[in-house]
PDB file of C-alpha atoms in Angstrom:
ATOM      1  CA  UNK A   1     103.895 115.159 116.028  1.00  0.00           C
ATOM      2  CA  UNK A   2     101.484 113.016 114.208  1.00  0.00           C
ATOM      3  CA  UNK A   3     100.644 113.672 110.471  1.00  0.00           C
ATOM      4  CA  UNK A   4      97.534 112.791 109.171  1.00  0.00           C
ATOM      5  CA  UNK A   5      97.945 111.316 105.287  1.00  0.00           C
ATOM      6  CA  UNK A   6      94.596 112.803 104.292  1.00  0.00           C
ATOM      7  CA  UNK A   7      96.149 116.761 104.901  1.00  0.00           C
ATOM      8  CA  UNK A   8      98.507 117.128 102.689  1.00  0.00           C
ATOM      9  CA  UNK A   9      97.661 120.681 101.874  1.00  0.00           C
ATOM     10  CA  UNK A  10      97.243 121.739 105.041  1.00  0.00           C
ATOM     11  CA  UNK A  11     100.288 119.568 106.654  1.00  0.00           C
ATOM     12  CA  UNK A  12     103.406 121.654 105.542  1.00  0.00           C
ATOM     13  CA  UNK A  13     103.859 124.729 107.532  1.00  0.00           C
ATOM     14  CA  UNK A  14     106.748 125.562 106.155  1.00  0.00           C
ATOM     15  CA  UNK A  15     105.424 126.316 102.696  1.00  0.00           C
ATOM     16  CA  UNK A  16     103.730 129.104 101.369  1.00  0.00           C
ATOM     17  CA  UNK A  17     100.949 129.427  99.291  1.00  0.00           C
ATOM     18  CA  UNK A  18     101.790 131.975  96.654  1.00  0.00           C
ATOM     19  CA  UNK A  19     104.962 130.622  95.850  1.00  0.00           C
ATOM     20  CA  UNK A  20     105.326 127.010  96.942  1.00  0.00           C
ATOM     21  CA  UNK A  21     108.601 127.864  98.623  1.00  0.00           C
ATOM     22  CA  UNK A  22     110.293 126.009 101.509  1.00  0.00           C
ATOM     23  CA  UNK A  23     110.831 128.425 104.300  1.00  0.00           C
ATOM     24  CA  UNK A  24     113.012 126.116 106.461  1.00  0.00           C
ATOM     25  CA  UNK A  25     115.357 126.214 103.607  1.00  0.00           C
ATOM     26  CA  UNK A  26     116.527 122.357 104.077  1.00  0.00           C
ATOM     27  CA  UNK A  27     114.263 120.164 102.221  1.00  0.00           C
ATOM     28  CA  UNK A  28     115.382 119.094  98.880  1.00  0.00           C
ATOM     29  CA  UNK A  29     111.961 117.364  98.110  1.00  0.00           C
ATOM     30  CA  UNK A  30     111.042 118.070  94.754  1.00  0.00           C
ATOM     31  CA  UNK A  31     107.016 117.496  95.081  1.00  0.00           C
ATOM     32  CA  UNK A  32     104.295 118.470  97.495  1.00  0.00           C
ATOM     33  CA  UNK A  33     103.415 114.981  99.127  1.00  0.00           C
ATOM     34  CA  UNK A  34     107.592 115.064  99.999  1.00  0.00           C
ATOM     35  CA  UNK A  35     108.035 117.978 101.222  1.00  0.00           C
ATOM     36  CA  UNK A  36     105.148 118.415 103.519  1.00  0.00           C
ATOM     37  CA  UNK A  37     106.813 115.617 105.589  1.00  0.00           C
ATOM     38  CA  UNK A  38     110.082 116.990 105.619  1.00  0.00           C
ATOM     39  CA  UNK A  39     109.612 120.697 106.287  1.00  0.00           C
ATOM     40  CA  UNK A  40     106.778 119.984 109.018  1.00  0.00           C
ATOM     41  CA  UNK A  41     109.426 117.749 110.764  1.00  0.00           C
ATOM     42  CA  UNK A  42     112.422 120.079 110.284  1.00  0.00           C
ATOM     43  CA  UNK A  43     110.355 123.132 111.576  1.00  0.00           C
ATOM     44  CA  UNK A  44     108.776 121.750 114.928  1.00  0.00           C
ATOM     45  CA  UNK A  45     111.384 121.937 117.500  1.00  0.00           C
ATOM     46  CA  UNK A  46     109.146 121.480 120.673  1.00  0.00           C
ATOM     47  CA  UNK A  47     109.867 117.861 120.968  1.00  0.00           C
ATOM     48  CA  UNK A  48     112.634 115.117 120.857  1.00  0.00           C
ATOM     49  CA  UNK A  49     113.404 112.447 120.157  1.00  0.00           C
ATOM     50  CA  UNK A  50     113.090 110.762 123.548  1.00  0.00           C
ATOM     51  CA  UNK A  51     110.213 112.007 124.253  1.00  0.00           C
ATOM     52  CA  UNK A  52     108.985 109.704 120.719  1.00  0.00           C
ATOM     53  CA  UNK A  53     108.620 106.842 119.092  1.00  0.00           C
ATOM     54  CA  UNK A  54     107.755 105.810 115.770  1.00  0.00           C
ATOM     55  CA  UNK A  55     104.654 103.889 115.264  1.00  0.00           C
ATOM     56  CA  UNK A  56     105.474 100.937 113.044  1.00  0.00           C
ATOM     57  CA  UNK A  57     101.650 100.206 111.754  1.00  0.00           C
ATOM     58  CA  UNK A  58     101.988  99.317 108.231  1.00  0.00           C
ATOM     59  CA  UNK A  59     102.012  95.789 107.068  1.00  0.00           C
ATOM     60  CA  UNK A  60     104.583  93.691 108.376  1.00  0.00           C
ATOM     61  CA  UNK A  61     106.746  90.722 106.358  1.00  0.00           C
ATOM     62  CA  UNK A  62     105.074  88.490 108.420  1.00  0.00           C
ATOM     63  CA  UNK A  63     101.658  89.237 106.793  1.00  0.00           C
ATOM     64  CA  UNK A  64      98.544  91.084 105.506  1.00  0.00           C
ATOM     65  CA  UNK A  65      98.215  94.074 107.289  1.00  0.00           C
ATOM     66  CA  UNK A  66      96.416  97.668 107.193  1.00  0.00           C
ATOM     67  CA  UNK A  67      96.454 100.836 105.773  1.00  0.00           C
ATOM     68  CA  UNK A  68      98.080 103.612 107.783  1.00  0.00           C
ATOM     69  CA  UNK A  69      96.660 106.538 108.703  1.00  0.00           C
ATOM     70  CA  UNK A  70      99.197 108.987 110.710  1.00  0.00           C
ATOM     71  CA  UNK A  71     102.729 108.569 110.900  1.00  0.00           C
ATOM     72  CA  UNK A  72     105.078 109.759 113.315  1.00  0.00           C
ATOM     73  CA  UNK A  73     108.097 111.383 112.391  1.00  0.00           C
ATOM     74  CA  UNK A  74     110.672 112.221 114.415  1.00  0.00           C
ATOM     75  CA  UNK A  75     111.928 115.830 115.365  1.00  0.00           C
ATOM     76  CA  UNK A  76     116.154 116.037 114.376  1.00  0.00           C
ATOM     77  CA  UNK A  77     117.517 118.715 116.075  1.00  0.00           C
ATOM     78  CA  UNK A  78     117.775 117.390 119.330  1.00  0.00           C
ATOM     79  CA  UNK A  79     119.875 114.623 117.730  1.00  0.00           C
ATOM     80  CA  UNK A  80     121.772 116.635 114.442  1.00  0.00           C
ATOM     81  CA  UNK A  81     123.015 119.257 116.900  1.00  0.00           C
ATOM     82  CA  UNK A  82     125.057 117.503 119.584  1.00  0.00           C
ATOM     83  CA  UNK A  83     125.344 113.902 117.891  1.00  0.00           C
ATOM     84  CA  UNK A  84     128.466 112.250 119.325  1.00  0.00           C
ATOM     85  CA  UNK A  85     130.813 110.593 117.177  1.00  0.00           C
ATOM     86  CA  UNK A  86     129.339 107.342 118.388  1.00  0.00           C
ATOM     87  CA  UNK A  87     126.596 107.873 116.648  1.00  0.00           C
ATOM     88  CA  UNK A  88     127.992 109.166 113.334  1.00  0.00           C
ATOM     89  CA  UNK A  89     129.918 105.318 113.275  1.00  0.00           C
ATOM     90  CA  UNK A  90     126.394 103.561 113.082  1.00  0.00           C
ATOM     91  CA  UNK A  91     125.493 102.100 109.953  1.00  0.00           C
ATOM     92  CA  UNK A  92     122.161 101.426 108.609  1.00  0.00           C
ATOM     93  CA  UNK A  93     121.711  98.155 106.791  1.00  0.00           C
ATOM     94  CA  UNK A  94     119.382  97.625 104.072  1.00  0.00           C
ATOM     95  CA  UNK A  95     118.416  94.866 101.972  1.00  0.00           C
ATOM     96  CA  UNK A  96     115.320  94.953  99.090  1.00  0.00           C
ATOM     97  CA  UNK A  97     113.492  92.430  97.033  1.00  0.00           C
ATOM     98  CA  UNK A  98     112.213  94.441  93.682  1.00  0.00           C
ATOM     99  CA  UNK A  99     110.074  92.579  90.888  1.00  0.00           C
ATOM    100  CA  UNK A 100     113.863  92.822  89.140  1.00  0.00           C
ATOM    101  CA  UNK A 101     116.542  94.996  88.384  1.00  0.00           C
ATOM    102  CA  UNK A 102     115.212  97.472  85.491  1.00  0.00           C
ATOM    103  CA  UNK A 103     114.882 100.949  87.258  1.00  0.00           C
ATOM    104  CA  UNK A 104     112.946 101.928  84.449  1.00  0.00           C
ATOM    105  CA  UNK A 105     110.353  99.394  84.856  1.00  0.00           C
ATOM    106  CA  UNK A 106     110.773  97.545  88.318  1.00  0.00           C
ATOM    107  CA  UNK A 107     109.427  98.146  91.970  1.00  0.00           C
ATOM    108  CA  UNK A 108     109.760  97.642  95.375  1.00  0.00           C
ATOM    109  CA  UNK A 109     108.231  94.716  96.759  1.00  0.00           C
ATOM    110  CA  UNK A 110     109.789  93.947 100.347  1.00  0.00           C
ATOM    111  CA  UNK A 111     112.568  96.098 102.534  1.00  0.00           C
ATOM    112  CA  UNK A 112     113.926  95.651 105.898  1.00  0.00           C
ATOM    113  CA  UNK A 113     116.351  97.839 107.990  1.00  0.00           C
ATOM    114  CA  UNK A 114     118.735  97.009 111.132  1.00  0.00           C
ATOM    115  CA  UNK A 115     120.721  99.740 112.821  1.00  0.00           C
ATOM    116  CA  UNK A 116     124.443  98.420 114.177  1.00  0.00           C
ATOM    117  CA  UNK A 117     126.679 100.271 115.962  1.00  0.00           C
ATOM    118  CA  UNK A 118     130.898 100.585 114.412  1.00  0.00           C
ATOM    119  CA  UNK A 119     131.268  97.104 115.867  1.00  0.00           C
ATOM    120  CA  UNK A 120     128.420  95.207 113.921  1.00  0.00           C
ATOM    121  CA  UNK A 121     126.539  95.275 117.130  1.00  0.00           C
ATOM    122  CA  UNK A 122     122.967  95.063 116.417  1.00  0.00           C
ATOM    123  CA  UNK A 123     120.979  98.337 118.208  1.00  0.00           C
ATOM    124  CA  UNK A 124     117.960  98.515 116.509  1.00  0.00           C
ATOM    125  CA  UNK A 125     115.487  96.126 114.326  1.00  0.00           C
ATOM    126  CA  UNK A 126     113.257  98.632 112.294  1.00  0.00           C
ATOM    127  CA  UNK A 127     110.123  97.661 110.107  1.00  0.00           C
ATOM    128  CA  UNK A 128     110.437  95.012 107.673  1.00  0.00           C
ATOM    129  CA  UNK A 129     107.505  95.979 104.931  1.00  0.00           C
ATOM    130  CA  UNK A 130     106.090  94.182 102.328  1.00  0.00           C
ATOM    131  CA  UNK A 131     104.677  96.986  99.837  1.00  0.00           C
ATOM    132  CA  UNK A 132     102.015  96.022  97.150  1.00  0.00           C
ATOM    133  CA  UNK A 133     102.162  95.840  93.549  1.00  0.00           C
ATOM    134  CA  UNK A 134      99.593  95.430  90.467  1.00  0.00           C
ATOM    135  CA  UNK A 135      99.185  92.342  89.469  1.00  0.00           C
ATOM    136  CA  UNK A 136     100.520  93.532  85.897  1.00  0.00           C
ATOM    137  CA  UNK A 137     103.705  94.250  87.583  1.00  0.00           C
ATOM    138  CA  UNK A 138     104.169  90.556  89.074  1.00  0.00           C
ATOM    139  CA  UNK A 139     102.848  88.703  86.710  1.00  0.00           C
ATOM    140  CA  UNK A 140     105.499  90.282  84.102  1.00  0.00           C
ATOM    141  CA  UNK A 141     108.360  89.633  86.283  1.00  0.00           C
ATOM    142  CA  UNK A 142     111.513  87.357  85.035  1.00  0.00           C
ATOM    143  CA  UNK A 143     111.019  83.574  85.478  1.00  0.00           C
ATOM    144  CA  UNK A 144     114.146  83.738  88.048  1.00  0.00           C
ATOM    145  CA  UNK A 145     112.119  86.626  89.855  1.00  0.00           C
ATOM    146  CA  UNK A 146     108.654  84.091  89.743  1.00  0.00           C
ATOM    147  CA  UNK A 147     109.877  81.346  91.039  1.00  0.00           C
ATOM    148  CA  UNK A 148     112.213  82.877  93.945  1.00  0.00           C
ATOM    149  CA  UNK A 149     109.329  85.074  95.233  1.00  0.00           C
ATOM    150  CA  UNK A 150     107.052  82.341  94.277  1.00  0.00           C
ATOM    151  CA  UNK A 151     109.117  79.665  96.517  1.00  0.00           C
ATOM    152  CA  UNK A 152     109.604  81.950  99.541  1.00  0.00           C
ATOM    153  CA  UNK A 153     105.676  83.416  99.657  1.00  0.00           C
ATOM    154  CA  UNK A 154     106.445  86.696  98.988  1.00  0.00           C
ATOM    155  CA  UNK A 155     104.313  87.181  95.848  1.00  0.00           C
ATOM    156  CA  UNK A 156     101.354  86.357  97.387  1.00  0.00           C
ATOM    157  CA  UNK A 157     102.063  88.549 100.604  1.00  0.00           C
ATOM    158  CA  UNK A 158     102.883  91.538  97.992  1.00  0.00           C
ATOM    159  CA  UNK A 159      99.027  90.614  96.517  1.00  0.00           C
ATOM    160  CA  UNK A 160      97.718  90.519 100.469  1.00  0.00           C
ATOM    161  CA  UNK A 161      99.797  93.904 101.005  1.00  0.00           C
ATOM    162  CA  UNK A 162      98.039  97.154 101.647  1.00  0.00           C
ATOM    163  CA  UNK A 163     100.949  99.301 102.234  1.00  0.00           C
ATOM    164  CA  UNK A 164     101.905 102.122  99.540  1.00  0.00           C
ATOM    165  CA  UNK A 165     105.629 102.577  98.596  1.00  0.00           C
ATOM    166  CA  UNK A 166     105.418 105.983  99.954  1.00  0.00           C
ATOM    167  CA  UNK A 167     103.635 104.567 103.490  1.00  0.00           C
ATOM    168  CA  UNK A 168     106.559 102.420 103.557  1.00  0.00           C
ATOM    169  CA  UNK A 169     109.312 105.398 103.086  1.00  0.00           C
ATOM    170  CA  UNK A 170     107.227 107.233 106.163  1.00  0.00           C
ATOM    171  CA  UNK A 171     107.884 104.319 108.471  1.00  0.00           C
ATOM    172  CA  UNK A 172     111.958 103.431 107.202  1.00  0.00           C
ATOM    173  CA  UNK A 173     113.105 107.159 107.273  1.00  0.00           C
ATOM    174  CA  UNK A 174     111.355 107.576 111.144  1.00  0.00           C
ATOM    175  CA  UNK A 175     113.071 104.891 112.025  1.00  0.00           C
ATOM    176  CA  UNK A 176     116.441 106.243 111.227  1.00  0.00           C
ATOM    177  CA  UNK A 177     115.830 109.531 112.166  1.00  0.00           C
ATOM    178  CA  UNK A 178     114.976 108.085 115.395  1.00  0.00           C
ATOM    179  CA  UNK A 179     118.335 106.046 116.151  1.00  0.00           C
ATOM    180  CA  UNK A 180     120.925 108.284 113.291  1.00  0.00           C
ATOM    181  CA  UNK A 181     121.913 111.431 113.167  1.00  0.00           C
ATOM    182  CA  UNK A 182     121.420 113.284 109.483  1.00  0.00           C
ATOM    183  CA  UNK A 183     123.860 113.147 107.180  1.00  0.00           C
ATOM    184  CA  UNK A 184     126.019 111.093 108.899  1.00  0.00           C
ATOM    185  CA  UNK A 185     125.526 107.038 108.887  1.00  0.00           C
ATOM    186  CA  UNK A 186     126.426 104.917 105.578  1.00  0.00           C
ATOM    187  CA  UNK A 187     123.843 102.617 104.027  1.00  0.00           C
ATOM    188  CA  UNK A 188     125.200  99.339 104.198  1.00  0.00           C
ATOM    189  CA  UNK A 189     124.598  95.501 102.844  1.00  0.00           C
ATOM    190  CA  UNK A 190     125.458  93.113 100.285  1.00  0.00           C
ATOM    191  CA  UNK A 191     125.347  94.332  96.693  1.00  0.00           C
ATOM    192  CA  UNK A 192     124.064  97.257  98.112  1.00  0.00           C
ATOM    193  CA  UNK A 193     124.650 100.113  95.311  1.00  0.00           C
ATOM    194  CA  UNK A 194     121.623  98.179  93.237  1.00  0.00           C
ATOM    195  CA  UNK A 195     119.453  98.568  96.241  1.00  0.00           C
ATOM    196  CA  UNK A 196     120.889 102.501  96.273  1.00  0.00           C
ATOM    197  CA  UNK A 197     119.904 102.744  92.885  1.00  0.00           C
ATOM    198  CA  UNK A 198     116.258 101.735  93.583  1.00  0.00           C
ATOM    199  CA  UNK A 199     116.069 103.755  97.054  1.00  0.00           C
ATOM    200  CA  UNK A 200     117.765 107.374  95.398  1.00  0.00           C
ATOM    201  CA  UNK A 201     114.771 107.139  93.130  1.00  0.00           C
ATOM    202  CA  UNK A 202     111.629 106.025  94.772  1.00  0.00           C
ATOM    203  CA  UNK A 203     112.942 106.630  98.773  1.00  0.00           C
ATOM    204  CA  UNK A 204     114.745 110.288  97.866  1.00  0.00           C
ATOM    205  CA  UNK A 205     114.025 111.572 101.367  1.00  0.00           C
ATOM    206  CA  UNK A 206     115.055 108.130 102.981  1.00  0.00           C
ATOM    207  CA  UNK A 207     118.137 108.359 101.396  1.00  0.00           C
ATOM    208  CA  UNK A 208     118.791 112.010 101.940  1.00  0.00           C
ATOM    209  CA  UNK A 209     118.921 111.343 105.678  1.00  0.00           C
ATOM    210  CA  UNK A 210     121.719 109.057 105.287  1.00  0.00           C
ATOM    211  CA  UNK A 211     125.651 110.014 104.227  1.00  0.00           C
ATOM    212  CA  UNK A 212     126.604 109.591 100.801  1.00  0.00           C
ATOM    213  CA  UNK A 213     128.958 106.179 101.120  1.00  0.00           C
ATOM    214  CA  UNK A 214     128.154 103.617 101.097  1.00  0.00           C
ATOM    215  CA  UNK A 215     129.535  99.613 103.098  1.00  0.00           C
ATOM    216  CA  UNK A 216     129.180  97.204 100.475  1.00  0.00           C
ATOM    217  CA  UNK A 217     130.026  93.706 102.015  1.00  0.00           C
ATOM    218  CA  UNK A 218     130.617  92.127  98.353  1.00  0.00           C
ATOM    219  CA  UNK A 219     132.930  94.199  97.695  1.00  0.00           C
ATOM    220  CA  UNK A 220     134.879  93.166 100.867  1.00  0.00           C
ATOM    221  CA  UNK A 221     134.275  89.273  99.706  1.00  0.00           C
ATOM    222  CA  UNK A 222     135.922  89.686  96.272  1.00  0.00           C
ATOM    223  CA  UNK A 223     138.909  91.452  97.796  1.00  0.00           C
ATOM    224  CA  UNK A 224     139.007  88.869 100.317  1.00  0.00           C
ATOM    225  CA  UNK A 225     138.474  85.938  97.441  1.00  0.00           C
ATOM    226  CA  UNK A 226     141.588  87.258  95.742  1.00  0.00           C
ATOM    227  CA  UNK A 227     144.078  88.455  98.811  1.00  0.00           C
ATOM    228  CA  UNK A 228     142.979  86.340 101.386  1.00  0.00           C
ATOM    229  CA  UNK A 229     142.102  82.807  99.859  1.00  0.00           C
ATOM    230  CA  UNK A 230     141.582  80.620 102.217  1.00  0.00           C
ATOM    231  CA  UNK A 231     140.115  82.765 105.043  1.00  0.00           C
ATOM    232  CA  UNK A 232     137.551  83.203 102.344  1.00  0.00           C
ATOM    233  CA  UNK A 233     136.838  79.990 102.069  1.00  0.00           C
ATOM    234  CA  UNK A 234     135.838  79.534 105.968  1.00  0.00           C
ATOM    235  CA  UNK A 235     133.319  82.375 105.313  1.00  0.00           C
ATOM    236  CA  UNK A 236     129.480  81.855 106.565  1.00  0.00           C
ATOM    237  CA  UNK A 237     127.232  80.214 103.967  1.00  0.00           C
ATOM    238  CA  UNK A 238     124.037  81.653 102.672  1.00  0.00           C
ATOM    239  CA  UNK A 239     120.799  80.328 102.769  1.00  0.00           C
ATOM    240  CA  UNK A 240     119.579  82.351  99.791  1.00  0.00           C
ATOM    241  CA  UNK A 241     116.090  82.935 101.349  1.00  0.00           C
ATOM    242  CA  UNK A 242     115.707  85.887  98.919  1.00  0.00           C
ATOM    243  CA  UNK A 243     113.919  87.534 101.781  1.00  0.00           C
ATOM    244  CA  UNK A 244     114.813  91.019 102.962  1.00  0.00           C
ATOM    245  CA  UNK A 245     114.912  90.499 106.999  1.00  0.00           C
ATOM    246  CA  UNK A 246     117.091  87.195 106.256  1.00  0.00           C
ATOM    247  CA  UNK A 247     119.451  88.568 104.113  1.00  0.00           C
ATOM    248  CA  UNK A 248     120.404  91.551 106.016  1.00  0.00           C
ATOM    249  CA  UNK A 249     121.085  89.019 109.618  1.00  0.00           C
ATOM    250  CA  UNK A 250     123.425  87.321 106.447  1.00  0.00           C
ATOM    251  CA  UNK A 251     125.446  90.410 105.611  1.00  0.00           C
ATOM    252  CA  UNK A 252     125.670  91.338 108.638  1.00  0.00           C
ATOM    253  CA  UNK A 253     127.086  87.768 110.115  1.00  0.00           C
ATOM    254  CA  UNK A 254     129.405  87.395 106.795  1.00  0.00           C
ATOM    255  CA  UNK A 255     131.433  91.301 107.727  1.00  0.00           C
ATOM    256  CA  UNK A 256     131.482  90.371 111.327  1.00  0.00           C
ATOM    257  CA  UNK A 257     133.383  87.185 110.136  1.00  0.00           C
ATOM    258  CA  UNK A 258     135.986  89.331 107.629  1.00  0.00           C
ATOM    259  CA  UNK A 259     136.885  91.583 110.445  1.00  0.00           C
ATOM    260  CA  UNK A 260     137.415  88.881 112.422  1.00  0.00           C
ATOM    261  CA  UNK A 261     139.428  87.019 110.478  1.00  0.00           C
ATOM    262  CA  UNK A 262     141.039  89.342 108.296  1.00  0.00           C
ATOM    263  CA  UNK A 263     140.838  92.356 109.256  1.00  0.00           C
ATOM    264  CA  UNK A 264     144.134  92.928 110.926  1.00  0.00           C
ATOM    265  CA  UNK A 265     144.170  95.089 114.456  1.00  0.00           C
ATOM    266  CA  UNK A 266     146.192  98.603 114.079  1.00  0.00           C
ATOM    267  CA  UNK A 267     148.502  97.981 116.901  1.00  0.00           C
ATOM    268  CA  UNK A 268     149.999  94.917 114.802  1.00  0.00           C
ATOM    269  CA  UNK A 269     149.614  96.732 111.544  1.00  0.00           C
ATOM    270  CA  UNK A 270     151.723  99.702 113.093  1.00  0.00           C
ATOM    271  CA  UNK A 271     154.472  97.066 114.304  1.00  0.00           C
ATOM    272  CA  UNK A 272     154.149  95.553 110.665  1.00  0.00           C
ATOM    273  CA  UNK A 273     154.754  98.604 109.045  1.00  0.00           C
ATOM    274  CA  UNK A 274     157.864  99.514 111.251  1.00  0.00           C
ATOM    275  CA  UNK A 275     159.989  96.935 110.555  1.00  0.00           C
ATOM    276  CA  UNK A 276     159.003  97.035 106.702  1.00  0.00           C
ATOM    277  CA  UNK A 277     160.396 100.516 106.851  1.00  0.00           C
ATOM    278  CA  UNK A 278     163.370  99.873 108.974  1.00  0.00           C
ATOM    279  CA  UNK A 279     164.474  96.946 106.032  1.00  0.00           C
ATOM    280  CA  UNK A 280     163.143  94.189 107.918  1.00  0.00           C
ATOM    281  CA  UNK A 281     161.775  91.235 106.877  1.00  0.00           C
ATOM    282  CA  UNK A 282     158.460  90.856 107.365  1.00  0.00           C
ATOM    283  CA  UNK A 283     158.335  87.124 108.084  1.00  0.00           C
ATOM    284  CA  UNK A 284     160.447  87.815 111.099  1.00  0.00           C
ATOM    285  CA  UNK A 285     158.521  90.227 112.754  1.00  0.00           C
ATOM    286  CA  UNK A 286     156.928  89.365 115.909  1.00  0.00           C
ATOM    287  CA  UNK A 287     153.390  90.614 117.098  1.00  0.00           C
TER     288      UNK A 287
END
């Protein structure tokens, strides 16, 4: 099903005129432009999700690009109906650049999104957008802000941008429609509750696809930094590109090293635990 971004009256077909009601009876969207996209998807069962594919046609990070026209969104109930548990381990990995950190006033500038399966396998590379901004908005960014978008190109890009912030929620919440079932996957990076904070309020139906937890890899390095010392210390460096793509390859590289190296397995947690019980001493214990 392709939607064209001109129809928005005409789009929804779950919605009625005389009372602006959702007849599917699953959208939470709170606005028309929202929830013609949602109920059109949730009501059209003739496809699935093999049969397509997103069209990623917006501008990418590598570049200028165009303004998008139709947008593919996947159909879910192929996938929300007999999702295996598989599936339902994926997390979805996340990483923004905003003009700074003041909901009230910032924006969106750059996102990116990788799809990994429970053992940080990498499945799926989705869109990584550059969305523009006025010129009012960059130029009255922080001086931190100025010179690390400054330094890595991406305030220009955001001034070469033609992508909308609401183009760029079409193309991130096909993309995990296409590879996650609803509901179910965990958004996941580093610091990743201030990138929540931005995405609950200007990606609401992006966010409403995924489960409510969230994987925050900090959170794992500070308890690591204080119980595990020195197998913190071996952790990956970052290269602090400040750039969305880069910094999710980061997180993802940095938890694949903590449950690698500190993580423990359960078999040898299980033994541990035994002989604690039984009044042994753990030093002794074998695995």
């Amino acid at each position: 099903m392709y939607l064209a971004s001109s129809s928005l009256t005409s789009a929804c077909a779950a919605l009625t005129a005389s009372s602006s009601r959702c007849l599917v009876g699953r959208c939470r969207a709170p606005v028309l432009q929202s929830h013609w996209r949602t109920c059109r998807s949730l009501s059209n069962n003739s496809a699935t999700l093999a049969d397509k594919k997103p069209v990623h046609s917006p501008v990418l990070a590598k570049g200028p690009g165009h303004t998008v026209s139709r947008v593919h969104v996947p159909v879910l109930s192929s996938m929300s109906s007999s999702a295996p548990d598989v599936m339902s381990k994926r997390m979805v990995w996340v990483d923004l650049e905003m003009t700074g950190l003041d909901l009230e006033k910032d924006q969106i500038i750059e996102m990116a999104c990788i799809i990994t399966d429970s053992e940080l396998n990498v499945l799926a590379e989705g869109p990584n957008l550059i969305i523009n901004q006025p010129d009012e908005l960059l130029d009255g960014m922080d001086d931190w802000c100025k010179e690390h978008h400054g330094e890595s190109g991406l305030t220009q890009a955001v001034k070469d941008s033609k992508i909308s912030l609401q183009q760029a929620e079409y193309e991130f919440l096909s993309f995990v429609r296409q590879h996650t079932p609803p509901g179910q996957c965990p958004l996941a990076g580093n610091s990743v509750h201030a990138d929540k904070k931005f995405l609950d309020k200007f990606m609401a139906q992006f966010m409403y696809h995924l489960h409510y937890r969230i994987i925050d890899v900090s959170t794992i390095k500070e308890l690591c930094r204080r119980w595990f010392p020195e197998e913190y210390k071996l952790a990956p460096h970052k290269k602090a590109s400040h750039r969305a793509l880069d910094d999710i390859q980061e997180s993802i590289r940095e938890l694949r090293f903590y449950r690698a190296n500190v993580f423990r397995s359960p078999a040898a947690e299980q033994k541990k635990c035994k002989a604690t019980r039984n009044g042994h001493d753990e030093g002794t214990v074998h695995h």
